[in-house]
Amino acid sequence: MQGGPNSDRELLTASRLRAARACLRLDHLRYREGWEAVADENENTAFGSLMHAALEVWWRDGGKIGTSLPLALAAIDAASCDEFDRAKAKALMLGYDARWSGRSISVLHVEDEFRSRLQNPGTGAASRTFDVAGKVDAIVITGGKLLVVEHKTSSEDITPGSDYWARLNMDSQVSIYYDGASEIFGKRVEGVLYDVIGKPKLRPFKATPEDQRKFTKDGRLYANQRDADETPAEYERRLVEAIAAEPDRYYARGTIVRLEKEMDEARADLWQIAQVMRSSAARGMYPRNPDACVRFGRTC
């Protein structure tokens, strides 16, 4: 890229762009002022990080039958996390390995970072304010194609034809990774392979409150009641059974392709949102977006 990246310029990542599109005040507070939420890491973020750690070592080993799974499970065991999250992650990795191990995929890069100049799509001039940056989960060759791999965990419906996949057709992260991976590999990639894991909605069973317990004539609890909380080991076994019964609900892969015209439009979008961000900073005015104050059931 023209001029090369410079540490003095601000970074535009996919996460920061999502924040800026949602609310310019949020972008300013989080990425310029460095504010962080007082609350601990939320449940979704913590679990996503746990799965990402397991997937990283699985892919570094190439998804080999018999060797990649033990490495992934060891990474989960080594993590500091809630024991029921650990059980859920291990159940999902058991199913993941059963579904995808031994596939004909050549892994070239894992967890590589990129940083490049933001360019004006009309003139080719480089931004003096921003660089584009990110980290790709993997770059692989499969089916003769050079692809970026992006891991995601989701509570949404991930089956083919769902809204989840339709939304990716305009996702800026896909376009950023196209150019970013080309920076890393020195060659244009042919798509982004979204490797999506559906998060189980099953929750650990709790003991039935004593004042609500009912017993049969021979003194046993009714079948739908419990005298003790479900243990993490029991929860893991139940999840493994549920995942094995309906694997398509939990594992899906799809390749998202960008035509050159679509890349041109994405680069123009990126340049324009960067200009809005720069203009706000120059004026010291960061408009709030009240519509984004509560998202995904959480208050900003």
Coordinates of C-alpha atoms in Angstrom, one line a residue:
M1 CA 0.0 0.0 0.0
Q2 CA 1.1 3.5 -0.7
G3 CA 3.5 4.9 1.9
G4 CA 3.3 2.0 4.2
P5 CA 1.5 1.8 7.6
N6 CA 2.5 4.2 10.4
S7 CA 2.0 3.7 14.1
D8 CA 0.9 7.4 14.5
R9 CA -2.3 6.8 12.5
E10 CA -5.5 5.5 14.1
L11 CA -6.6 2.0 13.3
L12 CA -9.8 1.1 11.6
T13 CA -10.7 -2.5 12.5
A14 CA -14.0 -4.3 11.8
S15 CA -14.9 -3.9 15.5
R16 CA -14.3 -0.2 15.5
L17 CA -16.2 0.3 12.3
R18 CA -19.2 -1.4 13.8
A19 CA -19.0 0.9 16.8
A20 CA -18.8 4.0 14.6
R21 CA -21.7 3.0 12.5
A22 CA -23.8 2.3 15.6
C23 CA -22.8 5.6 17.4
L24 CA -20.1 8.1 16.9
R25 CA -20.0 8.9 20.6
L26 CA -19.4 5.2 21.4
D27 CA -16.5 5.1 18.9
H28 CA -15.0 8.2 20.5
L29 CA -15.3 7.0 24.1
R30 CA -14.1 3.5 23.4
Y31 CA -11.4 4.0 20.8
R32 CA -10.1 7.5 21.3
E33 CA -10.7 8.0 25.0
G34 CA -10.1 4.4 26.0
W35 CA -13.2 3.9 28.1
E36 CA -14.1 0.4 29.1
A37 CA -17.2 -1.0 30.7
V38 CA -17.1 -1.3 34.5
A39 CA -18.8 -4.7 34.3
D40 CA -16.8 -7.9 33.8
E41 CA -16.5 -9.5 30.4
N42 CA -20.0 -10.5 29.4
E43 CA -21.0 -14.1 29.0
N44 CA -21.1 -14.1 25.2
T45 CA -17.7 -12.5 24.8
A46 CA -16.1 -14.8 27.4
F47 CA -17.4 -17.9 25.7
G48 CA -16.4 -16.7 22.3
S49 CA -12.9 -16.1 23.5
L50 CA -12.8 -19.6 25.0
M51 CA -13.9 -21.2 21.7
H52 CA -11.5 -19.1 19.7
A53 CA -8.6 -20.4 21.8
A54 CA -9.6 -24.0 21.1
L55 CA -10.1 -23.4 17.4
E56 CA -6.8 -21.7 17.1
V57 CA -4.8 -24.7 18.2
W58 CA -7.1 -27.1 16.3
W59 CA -6.3 -25.2 13.1
R60 CA -2.6 -24.8 13.8
D61 CA -2.5 -28.5 13.9
G62 CA -4.3 -28.6 10.6
G63 CA -7.5 -30.4 11.8
K64 CA -5.8 -33.7 11.8
I65 CA -7.7 -36.8 12.9
G66 CA -6.5 -38.0 16.3
T67 CA -4.2 -35.0 17.2
S68 CA -6.0 -31.7 16.8
L69 CA -8.9 -32.5 19.2
P70 CA -6.7 -33.3 22.2
L71 CA -4.8 -30.0 21.7
A72 CA -8.1 -28.1 21.5
L73 CA -9.5 -29.8 24.7
A74 CA -6.2 -29.1 26.5
A75 CA -6.5 -25.4 25.6
I76 CA -10.1 -25.4 27.0
D77 CA -8.9 -27.1 30.2
A78 CA -6.1 -24.6 30.6
A79 CA -8.4 -21.6 30.4
S80 CA -9.7 -19.8 33.4
C81 CA -13.5 -19.8 32.9
D82 CA -16.8 -20.9 34.3
E83 CA -17.0 -24.7 34.6
F84 CA -20.3 -24.9 32.6
D85 CA -18.8 -22.8 29.8
R86 CA -15.9 -25.2 29.8
A87 CA -18.3 -28.2 29.5
K88 CA -20.1 -26.4 26.7
A89 CA -16.9 -25.6 24.8
K90 CA -15.6 -29.2 25.1
A91 CA -18.9 -30.6 23.9
L92 CA -18.9 -28.3 20.9
M93 CA -15.2 -29.1 20.1
L94 CA -16.0 -32.8 20.2
G95 CA -18.7 -32.3 17.6
Y96 CA -16.6 -29.9 15.6
D97 CA -13.8 -32.4 15.3
A98 CA -16.2 -35.2 14.3
R99 CA -17.7 -32.9 11.7
W100 CA -14.6 -31.3 10.1
S101 CA -11.4 -33.2 11.0
G102 CA -9.5 -34.9 8.2
R103 CA -10.8 -32.5 5.5
S104 CA -8.5 -31.7 2.6
I105 CA -7.4 -28.2 3.7
S106 CA -3.9 -26.8 3.6
V107 CA -3.5 -24.3 6.4
L108 CA -1.0 -21.6 5.4
H109 CA -1.4 -19.0 8.2
V110 CA -3.2 -18.9 11.6
E111 CA -3.9 -15.7 13.6
D112 CA -1.9 -13.3 11.3
E113 CA -2.3 -9.6 11.7
F114 CA -2.4 -7.1 8.9
R115 CA -2.1 -3.3 8.7
S116 CA -2.3 -1.2 5.5
R117 CA -3.0 2.3 4.4
L118 CA -6.6 3.5 3.9
Q119 CA -6.8 4.8 0.4
N120 CA -9.2 7.2 -1.3
P121 CA -11.0 5.0 -3.9
G122 CA -11.4 7.9 -6.2
T123 CA -7.8 9.2 -6.3
G124 CA -5.7 6.5 -4.8
A125 CA -4.3 8.9 -2.2
A126 CA -3.5 7.5 1.2
S127 CA -5.2 8.7 4.4
R128 CA -3.1 10.7 6.7
T129 CA -5.4 9.8 9.6
F130 CA -6.2 6.1 9.4
D131 CA -4.8 2.7 8.7
V132 CA -6.9 -0.4 8.1
A133 CA -6.0 -3.3 10.5
G134 CA -7.2 -6.6 11.7
K135 CA -6.3 -10.2 12.3
V136 CA -7.4 -13.2 10.2
D137 CA -8.2 -16.5 11.9
A138 CA -6.6 -18.5 9.1
I139 CA -5.6 -18.5 5.4
V140 CA -6.0 -21.8 3.7
I141 CA -6.1 -23.5 0.3
T142 CA -9.1 -25.9 -0.2
G143 CA -10.6 -27.1 -3.4
G144 CA -7.8 -25.3 -5.2
K145 CA -8.9 -21.9 -3.8
L146 CA -7.1 -19.5 -1.5
L147 CA -9.5 -18.5 1.3
V148 CA -9.6 -16.6 4.5
V149 CA -11.2 -18.5 7.4
E150 CA -13.3 -16.6 9.9
H151 CA -14.5 -18.4 13.0
K152 CA -17.8 -17.3 14.6
T153 CA -20.0 -18.5 17.4
S154 CA -23.6 -17.5 17.2
S155 CA -26.9 -17.9 19.0
E156 CA -28.8 -17.3 15.7
D157 CA -30.1 -19.8 13.3
I158 CA -27.1 -20.8 11.2
T159 CA -28.7 -23.3 8.8
P160 CA -28.5 -22.6 5.0
G161 CA -30.8 -19.8 3.8
S162 CA -31.1 -18.2 7.2
D163 CA -30.8 -14.4 7.8
Y164 CA -27.4 -15.0 9.2
W165 CA -25.9 -15.9 5.8
A166 CA -27.9 -13.2 4.0
R167 CA -26.5 -10.5 6.2
L168 CA -22.9 -11.6 5.3
N169 CA -23.4 -10.5 1.7
M170 CA -23.0 -6.9 2.9
D171 CA -20.7 -7.4 5.9
S172 CA -17.8 -5.0 5.8
Q173 CA -15.6 -7.4 7.7
V174 CA -15.6 -9.8 4.7
S175 CA -14.4 -7.0 2.4
I176 CA -11.7 -5.8 4.9
Y177 CA -10.4 -9.4 5.2
Y178 CA -10.2 -9.7 1.4
D179 CA -7.7 -6.8 1.2
G180 CA -6.0 -7.6 4.5
A181 CA -5.3 -11.2 3.6
S182 CA -3.8 -10.0 0.3
E183 CA -1.5 -7.9 2.4
I184 CA -0.4 -10.9 4.4
F185 CA -0.1 -13.4 1.5
G186 CA 0.8 -11.1 -1.4
K187 CA -2.0 -12.6 -3.5
R188 CA -5.7 -11.9 -3.9
V189 CA -7.9 -14.4 -1.9
E190 CA -10.9 -15.9 -3.6
G191 CA -13.3 -15.8 -0.7
V192 CA -13.9 -15.9 3.0
L193 CA -14.8 -19.2 4.5
Y194 CA -17.2 -18.5 7.4
D195 CA -16.8 -21.4 9.9
V196 CA -19.8 -20.9 12.2
I197 CA -20.6 -22.7 15.4
G198 CA -24.1 -22.5 16.9
K199 CA -24.2 -22.1 20.6
P200 CA -26.5 -24.6 22.4
K201 CA -29.5 -23.1 24.1
L202 CA -29.6 -25.9 26.7
R203 CA -29.0 -24.6 30.2
P204 CA -27.7 -26.6 33.2
F205 CA -30.5 -28.3 35.2
K206 CA -31.1 -26.9 38.7
A207 CA -32.3 -28.8 41.7
T208 CA -36.1 -28.5 42.2
P209 CA -36.8 -26.2 45.1
E210 CA -37.7 -28.3 48.2
D211 CA -41.1 -26.7 48.6
Q212 CA -42.0 -27.7 45.0
R213 CA -40.8 -31.3 45.1
K214 CA -43.3 -34.1 44.5
F215 CA -42.7 -37.7 45.2
T216 CA -44.1 -41.0 44.0
K217 CA -45.7 -43.5 46.4
D218 CA -42.3 -45.3 46.8
G219 CA -40.6 -42.1 47.8
R220 CA -38.9 -41.1 44.5
L221 CA -39.0 -37.7 42.9
Y222 CA -41.1 -37.2 39.9
A223 CA -39.2 -37.9 36.7
N224 CA -39.0 -34.2 35.7
Q225 CA -37.7 -33.1 39.1
R226 CA -34.2 -33.2 40.6
D227 CA -32.7 -33.3 44.1
A228 CA -29.4 -31.8 43.0
D229 CA -28.0 -29.4 40.5
E230 CA -26.6 -30.9 37.2
T231 CA -22.8 -31.2 37.4
P232 CA -20.6 -29.8 34.6
A233 CA -19.7 -33.4 33.5
E234 CA -23.4 -34.3 33.3
Y235 CA -24.1 -31.1 31.4
E236 CA -21.4 -31.9 28.9
R237 CA -22.7 -35.4 28.3
R238 CA -26.2 -34.0 27.7
L239 CA -24.8 -31.5 25.2
V240 CA -22.8 -34.1 23.3
E241 CA -26.0 -36.1 22.9
A242 CA -28.0 -33.1 21.7
I243 CA -25.3 -32.0 19.2
A244 CA -24.9 -35.5 17.8
A245 CA -28.6 -35.7 17.2
E246 CA -28.8 -32.5 15.2
P247 CA -25.3 -31.5 14.0
D248 CA -26.5 -29.2 11.3
R249 CA -27.9 -26.9 14.0
Y250 CA -24.4 -26.4 15.4
Y251 CA -22.0 -26.5 12.5
A252 CA -22.1 -24.7 9.2
R253 CA -19.6 -23.4 6.7
G254 CA -20.1 -21.1 3.8
T255 CA -17.8 -19.2 1.4
I256 CA -18.6 -15.5 0.9
V257 CA -17.3 -14.1 -2.4
R258 CA -16.7 -10.5 -3.3
L259 CA -16.7 -9.4 -7.0
E260 CA -14.4 -6.5 -7.8
K261 CA -17.4 -4.2 -8.2
E262 CA -18.5 -5.1 -4.7
M263 CA -15.0 -4.5 -3.4
D264 CA -15.0 -1.1 -5.0
E265 CA -18.3 -0.3 -3.2
A266 CA -17.0 -1.6 0.1
R267 CA -13.8 0.5 -0.2
A268 CA -15.9 3.6 -0.9
D269 CA -18.1 2.8 2.1
L270 CA -15.0 2.5 4.3
W271 CA -13.5 5.7 3.0
Q272 CA -16.7 7.6 3.6
I273 CA -17.3 6.4 7.2
A274 CA -13.7 7.3 7.9
Q275 CA -14.3 10.8 6.7
V276 CA -17.4 11.1 9.0
M277 CA -15.2 10.0 11.9
R278 CA -12.4 12.4 11.0
S279 CA -14.9 15.3 10.6
S280 CA -16.4 14.6 14.1
A281 CA -12.9 14.5 15.6
A282 CA -11.9 17.7 13.9
R283 CA -15.0 19.5 15.3
G284 CA -14.9 17.7 18.7
M285 CA -18.6 16.8 18.1
Y286 CA -19.7 13.1 18.4
P287 CA -23.4 12.7 17.8
R288 CA -25.1 10.2 20.0
N289 CA -27.4 7.6 18.6
P290 CA -30.2 6.7 21.1
D291 CA -31.3 3.9 18.9
A292 CA -28.1 2.0 19.7
C293 CA -28.2 2.5 23.5
V294 CA -29.7 -1.0 24.0
R295 CA -28.6 -3.7 21.7
F296 CA -28.6 -7.5 22.0
G297 CA -30.5 -7.1 25.3
R298 CA -27.7 -5.1 26.9
T299 CA -27.4 -1.4 27.7
C300 CA -24.4 0.4 26.4

